[in-house]
Tab-separated table of C-alpha atoms and ligand atoms in Angstrom:
chain	number	residue	atom	x	y	z
A	159	MET	CA	76.635	96.325	107.668
A	160	ASN	CA	80.150	95.437	108.734
A	161	ASN	CA	81.535	97.180	111.813
A	162	PHE	CA	83.403	100.441	111.276
A	163	ILE	CA	85.007	103.501	112.838
A	164	PHE	CA	84.489	106.793	111.031
A	165	GLN	CA	86.402	110.036	111.276
A	166	ASN	CA	87.236	112.747	108.789
A	167	ALA	CA	89.494	115.495	110.016
A	168	THR	CA	89.389	117.847	107.018
A	169	LYS	CA	87.369	121.030	107.335
A	170	VAL	CA	85.806	121.935	103.987
A	171	TYR	CA	85.046	125.469	102.828
A	172	PHE	CA	82.956	125.089	99.686
A	173	GLY	CA	81.626	127.594	97.178
A	174	GLN	CA	82.353	130.579	94.999
A	175	GLY	CA	84.605	133.115	96.734
A	176	CYS	CA	85.698	130.771	99.539
A	177	VAL	CA	89.435	131.384	99.014
A	178	ARG	CA	89.163	135.164	99.337
A	179	GLU	CA	86.878	134.795	102.329
A	180	TYR	CA	88.759	132.198	104.377
A	181	LEU	CA	92.388	131.714	103.301
A	182	GLY	CA	93.766	134.610	105.365
A	183	CYS	CA	92.121	133.327	108.509
A	184	LEU	CA	93.164	129.718	107.877
A	185	THR	CA	96.854	130.607	107.560
A	186	ARG	CA	96.774	132.998	110.537
A	187	SER	CA	99.034	131.032	112.851
A	188	HIS	CA	101.622	130.100	110.193
A	189	GLU	CA	104.644	132.159	109.135
A	190	THR	CA	106.373	130.355	106.279
A	191	ILE	CA	104.215	128.746	103.653
A	192	LEU	CA	105.417	126.230	101.078
A	193	LEU	CA	103.174	127.165	98.162
A	194	ALA	CA	102.931	124.102	95.939
A	195	TYR	CA	101.477	123.846	92.457
A	196	GLY	CA	101.742	121.996	89.154
A	197	GLY	CA	102.792	123.002	85.657
A	198	GLY	CA	101.463	126.528	85.739
A	199	SER	CA	97.703	126.469	85.063
A	200	ILE	CA	97.193	128.542	88.214
A	201	LYS	CA	99.281	131.333	86.691
A	202	GLN	CA	97.040	131.418	83.625
A	203	ASN	CA	93.648	131.317	85.312
A	204	GLY	CA	94.305	133.930	88.014
A	205	VAL	CA	94.323	131.589	91.019
A	206	TYR	CA	98.038	132.180	91.725
A	207	ASP	CA	97.571	135.970	91.766
A	208	GLU	CA	94.549	135.751	94.018
A	209	VAL	CA	96.299	133.483	96.543
A	210	MET	CA	99.555	135.464	96.510
A	211	SER	CA	97.758	138.740	97.125
A	212	ILE	CA	96.035	137.258	100.182
A	213	LEU	CA	99.261	135.775	101.569
A	214	ARG	CA	101.225	139.011	100.923
A	215	ASP	CA	98.544	141.104	102.631
A	216	LYS	CA	98.929	138.894	105.679
A	217	GLY	CA	102.735	139.264	105.641
A	218	LYS	CA	103.514	135.597	105.009
A	219	LYS	CA	106.884	134.366	103.827
A	220	VAL	CA	106.118	132.271	100.753
A	221	VAL	CA	108.451	129.598	99.384
A	222	GLU	CA	107.365	128.251	96.000
A	223	PHE	CA	107.444	124.564	95.136
A	224	SER	CA	106.336	124.326	91.502
A	225	GLY	CA	106.357	121.912	88.571
A	226	ILE	CA	104.579	119.046	90.297
A	227	MET	CA	103.803	116.685	87.440
A	228	ALA	CA	100.758	114.508	86.808
A	229	ASN	CA	101.521	111.154	88.487
A	230	PRO	CA	103.948	112.738	90.981
A	231	THR	CA	107.277	111.001	91.497
A	232	TYR	CA	109.128	110.155	94.666
A	233	ARG	CA	112.005	112.322	93.405
A	234	LYS	CA	109.646	115.312	93.359
A	235	VAL	CA	108.553	114.451	96.895
A	236	GLN	CA	112.182	114.518	98.046
A	237	GLU	CA	112.690	117.892	96.342
A	238	GLY	CA	109.692	119.337	98.178
A	239	ALA	CA	110.760	117.866	101.513
A	240	ALA	CA	114.236	119.410	101.152
A	241	LEU	CA	112.692	122.814	100.339
A	242	ALA	CA	110.351	122.608	103.314
A	243	ARG	CA	113.210	121.729	105.651
A	244	GLU	CA	115.708	124.309	104.359
A	245	ASN	CA	113.145	127.093	104.652
A	246	HIS	CA	111.601	125.930	107.929
A	247	ALA	CA	108.144	125.924	106.351
A	248	ASP	CA	105.426	125.526	108.961
A	249	MET	CA	102.583	124.912	106.496
A	250	ILE	CA	102.173	123.507	103.002
A	251	LEU	CA	99.506	125.035	100.800
A	252	ALA	CA	98.791	122.747	97.836
A	253	ILE	CA	96.940	124.288	94.877
A	254	GLY	CA	95.827	121.849	92.198
A	255	GLY	CA	94.415	118.408	91.644
A	256	GLY	CA	95.239	114.944	92.915
A	257	SER	CA	98.834	115.085	91.750
A	258	VAL	CA	99.686	118.263	93.643
A	259	MET	CA	97.695	117.256	96.722
A	260	ASP	CA	99.224	113.764	96.851
A	261	CYS	CA	102.745	115.022	96.312
A	262	CYS	CA	102.250	117.531	99.126
A	263	LYS	CA	100.864	114.905	101.480
A	264	ALA	CA	104.002	112.864	100.878
A	265	VAL	CA	106.176	115.959	101.318
A	266	SER	CA	104.496	116.725	104.615
A	267	LEU	CA	105.497	113.265	105.870
A	268	ALA	CA	108.945	113.178	104.270
A	269	ALA	CA	109.858	116.597	105.675
A	270	ARG	CA	109.291	115.286	109.190
A	271	TYR	CA	110.805	111.808	108.727
A	272	GLU	CA	114.441	110.923	109.269
A	273	GLY	CA	114.595	107.711	107.193
A	274	ASP	CA	113.625	106.923	103.611
A	275	ILE	CA	109.860	107.363	103.528
A	276	TRP	CA	109.489	105.372	100.295
A	277	THR	CA	111.035	102.171	101.638
A	278	ASP	CA	109.639	102.539	105.135
A	279	TYR	CA	106.106	103.528	104.180
A	280	TRP	CA	105.062	103.322	100.522
A	281	GLU	CA	106.929	100.152	99.606
A	282	ARG	CA	106.163	97.937	102.552
A	283	LEU	CA	103.265	97.937	104.926
A	284	GLY	CA	105.278	98.974	107.955
A	285	HIS	CA	104.101	101.334	110.662
A	286	ILE	CA	105.506	104.806	110.963
A	287	ASN	CA	104.634	107.361	113.563
A	288	VAL	CA	105.114	110.841	112.150
A	289	GLU	CA	103.339	114.099	112.857
A	290	PRO	CA	103.082	115.520	109.318
A	291	LEU	CA	103.707	119.142	108.471
A	292	PRO	CA	100.282	120.871	108.439
A	293	LEU	CA	98.740	120.843	104.985
A	294	GLY	CA	95.936	122.905	103.495
A	295	VAL	CA	94.634	122.459	99.953
A	296	ILE	CA	92.927	124.569	97.318
A	297	VAL	CA	91.266	122.207	94.849
A	298	THR	CA	91.331	123.250	91.168
A	299	VAL	CA	90.040	120.123	89.435
A	300	ALA	CA	87.394	117.595	90.466
A	301	GLY	CA	88.401	113.945	90.442
A	302	THR	CA	90.523	112.175	92.993
A	303	GLY	CA	88.829	113.372	96.196
A	304	SER	CA	92.308	113.568	97.708
A	305	GLU	CA	91.218	116.755	99.530
A	306	CYS	CA	89.331	114.789	102.170
A	307	ASN	CA	91.408	111.705	102.878
A	308	GLY	CA	94.891	110.681	103.932
A	309	GLY	CA	95.701	108.873	100.686
A	310	ALA	CA	98.670	109.765	98.526
A	311	VAL	CA	99.557	107.971	95.299
A	312	ILE	CA	103.231	108.269	94.402
A	313	THR	CA	105.297	106.840	91.525
A	314	ASN	CA	108.764	105.468	92.025
A	315	GLU	CA	110.186	105.749	88.525
A	316	GLU	CA	113.288	103.635	89.120
A	317	LYS	CA	111.307	100.748	90.608
A	318	LYS	CA	108.343	101.173	88.252
A	319	ILE	CA	105.833	101.155	91.087
A	320	LYS	CA	102.909	103.532	91.431
A	321	THR	CA	101.111	102.979	94.693
A	322	GLY	CA	98.939	104.695	97.259
A	323	ARG	CA	98.905	104.604	101.032
A	324	ASP	CA	96.339	106.118	103.365
A	325	TYR	CA	97.791	107.688	106.498
A	326	PRO	CA	94.923	109.139	108.556
A	327	LYS	CA	97.031	112.006	109.903
A	328	LEU	CA	97.569	113.137	106.293
A	329	ASN	CA	94.037	114.444	105.892
A	330	PRO	CA	94.488	118.101	104.944
A	331	ARG	CA	93.625	120.493	107.804
A	332	PHE	CA	91.371	122.402	105.422
A	333	ALA	CA	90.154	122.181	101.847
A	334	LEU	CA	89.034	125.268	99.955
A	335	MET	CA	86.764	124.259	97.076
A	336	ASP	CA	85.565	126.932	94.678
A	337	PRO	CA	83.802	125.276	91.706
A	338	THR	CA	84.556	128.293	89.484
A	339	TYR	CA	88.254	127.405	89.790
A	340	THR	CA	87.515	124.283	87.760
A	341	TYR	CA	86.082	126.193	84.767
A	342	SER	CA	89.507	126.406	83.118
A	343	VAL	CA	90.265	122.666	83.350
A	344	PRO	CA	90.744	121.318	79.790
A	345	LYS	CA	87.679	119.364	78.685
A	346	LYS	CA	89.563	116.079	78.348
A	347	GLN	CA	90.838	116.392	81.929
A	348	MET	CA	87.387	117.360	83.226
A	349	ILE	CA	85.986	114.197	81.630
A	350	SER	CA	88.763	111.874	82.796
A	351	GLY	CA	88.570	113.347	86.314
A	352	SER	CA	84.826	112.749	86.319
A	353	PHE	CA	85.359	109.160	85.219
A	354	ASP	CA	87.796	108.771	88.108
A	355	ILE	CA	84.949	109.837	90.446
A	356	LEU	CA	82.647	107.266	88.882
A	357	SER	CA	85.381	104.655	89.180
A	358	HIS	CA	85.904	105.335	92.908
A	359	ILE	CA	82.197	104.835	93.465
A	360	MET	CA	81.984	101.668	91.353
A	361	GLU	CA	85.096	100.178	92.969
A	362	THR	CA	83.296	100.533	96.299
A	363	TYR	CA	79.777	99.620	95.152
A	364	PHE	CA	80.862	96.367	93.503
A	365	SER	CA	81.975	94.681	96.691
A	366	GLU	CA	80.370	92.953	99.626
A	367	PRO	CA	78.065	93.203	101.448
A	368	ASN	CA	75.247	92.724	98.976
A	369	GLU	CA	72.413	92.979	101.478
A	370	ASP	CA	70.582	96.235	102.100
A	371	ASN	CA	73.046	98.895	103.246
A	372	VAL	CA	72.974	102.671	103.191
A	373	SER	CA	76.378	102.956	101.467
A	374	ASP	CA	75.096	101.256	98.293
A	375	ASP	CA	72.030	103.520	98.224
A	376	ILE	CA	74.179	106.662	98.543
A	377	MET	CA	76.452	105.363	95.795
A	378	GLU	CA	73.629	104.858	93.332
A	379	ALA	CA	72.605	108.490	93.853
A	380	LEU	CA	76.216	109.627	93.467
A	381	MET	CA	76.780	107.658	90.256
A	382	LYS	CA	73.643	109.158	88.735
A	383	SER	CA	74.800	112.610	89.818
A	384	VAL	CA	78.194	112.194	88.121
A	385	ILE	CA	76.642	110.913	84.870
A	386	ARG	CA	74.000	113.676	84.758
A	387	ASN	CA	76.269	116.559	85.702
A	388	LEU	CA	79.128	115.504	83.459
A	389	ARG	CA	76.748	115.536	80.493
A	390	VAL	CA	75.729	119.090	81.429
A	391	ALA	CA	79.335	120.249	82.006
A	392	ILE	CA	80.431	118.879	78.619
A	393	GLN	CA	77.772	121.076	76.982
A	394	ASN	CA	78.510	124.087	79.174
A	395	PRO	CA	81.775	124.002	81.147
A	396	GLU	CA	80.726	127.113	83.079
A	397	ASP	CA	77.488	125.673	84.416
A	398	TYR	CA	78.013	126.396	88.113
A	399	THR	CA	75.473	123.826	89.274
A	400	ALA	CA	77.087	121.035	87.265
A	401	ARG	CA	80.642	121.961	88.256
A	402	SER	CA	79.748	122.247	91.927
A	403	ASN	CA	77.943	118.905	91.879
A	404	LEU	CA	80.919	117.219	90.214
A	405	MET	CA	83.286	118.784	92.730
A	406	TRP	CA	81.285	117.549	95.695
A	407	ASP	CA	80.645	114.152	94.065
A	408	ALA	CA	84.435	113.742	93.931
A	409	THR	CA	84.796	114.502	97.621
A	410	MET	CA	81.859	112.294	98.595
A	411	ALA	CA	83.384	109.394	96.673
A	412	GLU	CA	86.645	109.508	98.586
A	413	ASN	CA	85.955	111.046	101.992
A	414	ARG	CA	85.475	107.526	103.420
A	415	ILE	CA	81.700	107.886	103.964
A	416	ILE	CA	80.602	105.477	101.217
A	417	LYS	CA	83.275	102.965	102.196
A	418	MET	CA	81.762	102.422	105.635
A	419	GLY	CA	80.683	98.826	106.032
A	420	LYS	CA	81.999	97.931	102.551
A	421	LYS	CA	84.866	95.622	101.619
A	422	CYS	CA	85.919	97.762	98.614
A	423	ASP	CA	87.544	96.391	95.486
A	424	PHE	CA	89.932	98.833	93.755
A	425	GLU	CA	91.412	96.152	91.486
A	426	CYS	CA	90.942	98.460	88.482
A	427	HIS	CA	92.953	101.050	90.396
A	428	ASN	CA	95.693	98.499	91.091
A	429	MET	CA	95.841	97.726	87.368
A	430	GLU	CA	95.700	101.359	86.275
A	431	HIS	CA	98.408	102.399	88.707
A	432	GLN	CA	100.837	99.919	87.188
A	433	LEU	CA	99.863	101.017	83.671
A	434	GLY	CA	100.715	104.498	84.920
A	435	ALA	CA	104.025	103.370	86.412
A	436	TYR	CA	105.085	101.954	83.032
A	437	THR	CA	103.524	104.475	80.640
A	438	ASN	CA	102.687	107.632	82.669
A	439	CYS	CA	99.149	107.473	81.261
A	440	ASN	CA	96.319	109.698	82.449
A	441	HIS	CA	94.641	108.113	85.502
A	442	GLY	CA	90.954	108.543	84.542
A	443	CYS	CA	91.625	107.503	80.929
A	444	GLY	CA	93.367	104.316	82.053
A	445	LEU	CA	90.433	103.453	84.288
A	446	ALA	CA	87.969	104.005	81.439
A	447	VAL	CA	89.762	101.431	79.289
A	448	LEU	CA	89.801	98.818	82.044
A	449	HIS	CA	86.427	98.986	83.782
A	450	PRO	CA	84.025	97.352	81.273
A	451	VAL	CA	86.440	94.525	80.467
A	452	TYR	CA	87.200	93.879	84.142
A	453	TYR	CA	83.488	93.832	84.956
A	454	ARG	CA	82.787	91.270	82.223
A	455	HIS	CA	85.335	89.091	84.039
A	456	ILE	CA	83.800	89.413	87.498
A	457	TYR	CA	80.056	90.049	87.086
A	458	GLN	CA	78.971	86.441	87.579
A	459	ALA	CA	80.540	86.408	91.033
A	460	GLY	CA	78.578	89.540	92.015
A	461	LEU	CA	75.473	89.073	89.912
A	462	PRO	CA	72.834	90.692	92.213
A	463	LYS	CA	74.857	93.919	92.433
A	464	PHE	CA	75.393	94.087	88.672
A	465	VAL	CA	71.637	93.620	88.188
A	466	ARG	CA	71.000	96.503	90.617
A	467	PHE	CA	73.529	98.632	88.749
A	468	ALA	CA	71.700	98.076	85.441
A	469	GLU	CA	68.273	98.804	86.891
A	470	ASN	CA	68.999	101.588	89.375
A	471	VAL	CA	71.859	103.483	87.733
A	472	TRP	CA	71.126	103.028	84.018
A	473	ASN	CA	67.339	102.568	84.303
A	474	ILE	CA	67.365	99.475	82.112
A	475	PRO	CA	63.983	97.693	82.306
A	476	ARG	CA	64.011	93.986	83.013
A	477	ASP	CA	61.621	93.132	80.158
A	478	HIS	CA	62.268	89.466	79.510
A	479	ARG	CA	65.955	89.555	80.429
A	480	THR	CA	67.571	87.009	82.689
A	481	ASP	CA	69.772	88.283	85.527
A	482	GLU	CA	72.859	87.593	83.408
A	483	GLU	CA	71.474	89.519	80.443
A	484	LEU	CA	70.478	92.433	82.644
A	485	ALA	CA	73.889	92.554	84.313
A	486	LEU	CA	75.624	92.536	80.926
A	487	ALA	CA	73.288	95.268	79.664
A	488	GLY	CA	74.390	97.442	82.622
A	489	ILE	CA	78.058	96.893	81.793
A	490	GLN	CA	77.313	97.699	78.138
A	491	ALA	CA	75.598	100.933	79.221
A	492	LEU	CA	78.794	101.868	81.073
A	493	ALA	CA	80.890	101.074	77.978
A	494	ASP	CA	78.514	103.146	75.809
A	495	PHE	CA	78.815	106.066	78.242
A	496	ILE	CA	82.618	105.886	78.026
A	497	ARG	CA	82.374	106.146	74.219
A	498	GLU	CA	79.789	108.940	74.454
A	499	ILE	CA	82.062	111.136	76.612
A	500	GLY	CA	85.033	110.438	74.358
A	501	LEU	CA	87.376	108.531	76.657
A	502	PRO	CA	89.735	105.896	75.252
A	503	THR	CA	88.500	102.336	75.030
A	504	THR	CA	91.762	100.495	74.246
A	505	LEU	CA	95.284	100.490	75.637
A	506	LYS	CA	96.550	101.456	72.182
A	507	GLU	CA	94.410	104.591	72.290
A	508	LEU	CA	95.856	105.232	75.737
A	509	GLY	CA	99.324	105.229	74.162
A	510	LEU	CA	100.501	101.740	75.094
A	511	THR	CA	101.648	100.216	71.810
A	512	ASP	CA	104.257	97.664	72.939
A	513	LYS	CA	102.367	94.441	73.670
A	514	ALA	CA	105.449	92.916	75.303
A	515	LEU	CA	104.949	95.311	78.225
A	516	LEU	CA	101.647	93.706	79.195
A	517	ARG	CA	103.265	90.760	80.997
A	518	PRO	CA	105.556	92.758	83.324
A	519	ILE	CA	102.768	95.254	84.006
A	520	ALA	CA	100.301	92.469	84.825
A	521	ASP	CA	102.797	90.694	87.059
A	522	SER	CA	103.439	93.870	89.056
A	523	CYS	CA	99.767	94.615	89.832
A	524	GLY	CA	98.506	94.357	93.390
A	525	ILE	CA	95.724	91.835	94.031
A	526	SER	CA	92.647	93.162	95.800
A	527	ALA	CA	91.145	91.072	98.585
A	528	GLY	CA	87.812	92.894	98.189
A	529	SER	CA	86.956	91.908	94.612
A	530	TYR	CA	83.913	89.741	93.913
A	531	LYS	CA	86.419	87.517	92.152
A	532	THR	CA	90.023	87.487	93.332
A	533	MET	CA	92.259	88.053	90.342
A	534	THR	CA	95.388	86.124	89.405
A	535	HIS	CA	98.205	87.757	87.460
A	536	GLU	CA	97.259	85.481	84.542
A	537	GLU	CA	93.709	86.823	84.501
A	538	ILE	CA	94.971	90.413	84.739
A	539	LEU	CA	97.112	89.691	81.689
A	540	GLU	CA	94.013	88.357	79.886
A	541	ILE	CA	92.181	91.579	80.746
A	542	PHE	CA	95.070	93.686	79.424
A	543	GLU	CA	95.166	91.618	76.234
A	544	GLU	CA	91.418	92.084	75.733
A	545	CYS	CA	91.871	95.833	76.258
A	546	PHE	CA	94.857	96.104	73.927
A	547	GLU	CA	93.153	97.062	70.648
B	112	NZQ	O1	99.803	121.053	86.455
B	112	NZQ	P1	98.850	122.116	86.061
B	112	NZQ	O2	99.420	123.110	85.137
B	112	NZQ	O3	98.142	122.731	87.225
B	112	NZQ	O4	97.708	121.389	85.143
B	112	NZQ	C1	96.901	120.322	85.646
B	112	NZQ	C2	97.299	118.976	85.074
B	112	NZQ	O5	97.897	119.120	83.809
B	112	NZQ	C3	95.506	120.505	85.100
B	112	NZQ	N1	94.672	121.389	85.918
B	112	NZQ	C4	94.298	121.210	87.206
B	112	NZQ	N2	93.478	122.198	87.585
B	112	NZQ	C5	93.338	123.015	86.513
B	112	NZQ	C6	94.103	122.506	85.449
B	112	NZQ	N3	94.184	123.111	84.237
B	112	NZQ	C7	93.491	124.245	84.080
B	112	NZQ	N4	92.705	124.779	85.048
B	112	NZQ	C8	92.600	124.206	86.272
B	112	NZQ	N5	91.799	124.723	87.213
B	112	NZQ	O6	94.955	119.195	85.133
B	112	NZQ	C9	95.974	118.265	84.853
B	112	NZQ	C10	95.797	117.051	85.721
B	112	NZQ	O7	95.983	117.342	87.087
B	112	NZQ	P2	96.188	116.146	88.122
B	112	NZQ	O8	96.325	116.733	89.468
B	112	NZQ	O9	97.271	115.248	87.623
B	112	NZQ	O10	94.812	115.342	87.956
B	112	NZQ	P3	94.009	114.495	88.985
B	112	NZQ	O11	93.304	115.349	89.967
B	112	NZQ	O12	93.214	113.559	88.172
B	112	NZQ	O13	95.121	113.668	89.817
B	112	NZQ	C11	95.688	112.485	89.311
B	112	NZQ	C12	96.644	111.864	90.310
B	112	NZQ	O14	95.992	111.520	91.538
B	112	NZQ	C13	96.132	110.105	91.787
B	112	NZQ	C14	96.272	109.560	90.384
B	112	NZQ	O15	96.773	108.247	90.357
B	112	NZQ	C15	97.203	110.555	89.761
B	112	NZQ	O16	98.520	110.355	90.191
B	112	NZQ	N6	95.023	109.609	92.610
B	112	NZQ	C16	94.937	110.017	93.893
B	112	NZQ	C17	93.968	109.533	94.771
B	112	NZQ	C18	93.882	109.961	96.204
B	112	NZQ	N7	94.861	110.622	96.733
B	112	NZQ	O17	92.921	109.686	96.897
B	112	NZQ	C19	92.987	108.538	94.356
B	112	NZQ	C20	92.905	108.367	92.883
B	112	NZQ	O18	92.354	107.110	92.613
B	112	NZQ	C21	94.181	108.528	92.134
B	112	NZQ	O19	94.942	107.333	92.100
B	113	ZN	ZN1	91.168	107.098	91.027
């Protein structure tokens, strides 16, 4: 194992009824709450009414910050920061998925920062020292795991950059996670969010070290849990066991635990983020298109891990296969799973039809230092071309 320091500052309240039971107490010492949400799903599924009734009962002043879009923009962050400042909000309560949580993390920094937080923090790896506005989250869709880390992925539309930064002080103070809140998530989003979970685990698993380490063992169990429970949830979206497992899988994938002692790759995320910056595509869907093709490019450099993946995650017997054949069979099993759950397999299906865009997108992708095989922009372009149709 490599050396590491571990801390996670978010307190999680998990399970059916947790919002009604704990939200009042958790907002006790705050007066003005910036209540943040997305395009309105919480008004249709009853979550908004439930939260508002609790906050009203406790006499809170509530300022609404709504319309946070999927792939939140820096402009939206600035809007939220201005609202928080004007109304002297002393807490942000984010209700939604990764987009709402990330936007609110950025708002909580921007509201307390005098300069331009994009240029001073997201764009270049400078140091800032800001005490963010306290943030609490109510998770409504499983996927990003943003509820238990300091990461926030923001899109700058003008500059065509979508990028994430992890500021440890941005861990939400609390995360309320009621799996029944995820029942109303549209099936396509449930599936793409679940693939995002799988992707976070794979991006960590397929990186050094290769020798025996507890993180890889936990990840194999988590990957199997996502695959098994997603299959159940597709059949019955209101299966509480499946939805609660998926919700906790998402948190476990991104609460830093499995990253301990690992280099971590996240090259597929670098590529998907730039696809998102140019096309506003769905995050989990973009990852689904990229993963198998990317892995066929890198598996030889990480052969023992790809063999483990085939045997331990997909239960593929060795029979008379060579290591190479077994590794490729594991990648094929992943590709077959992507087809089975109905995610896109080409960039065209994802909505990217202009091939001329591939070059600028490839050239703008970040290069991961943790990949088994360090990419070049040329090779990223090759991957995009192979994914095109
Ligand atoms: O906006 P509303 O109306 O709420 O609808 C949302 C949205 O359309 C809907 N939804 C959420 N909960 C629902 C629901 N619909 C019905 N019932 C519910 N209970 O789902 C749609 C997608 O929501 P979004 O928050 O965009 O999805 P997700 O959680 O996948 O977040 C994606 C964003 O997070 C970033 C992605 O790049 C993308 O910008 N990521 C953040 C990470 C992090 N902070 O750690 C890591 C990830 O790798 C990722 O990059
Ligand atoms: Zn992701």
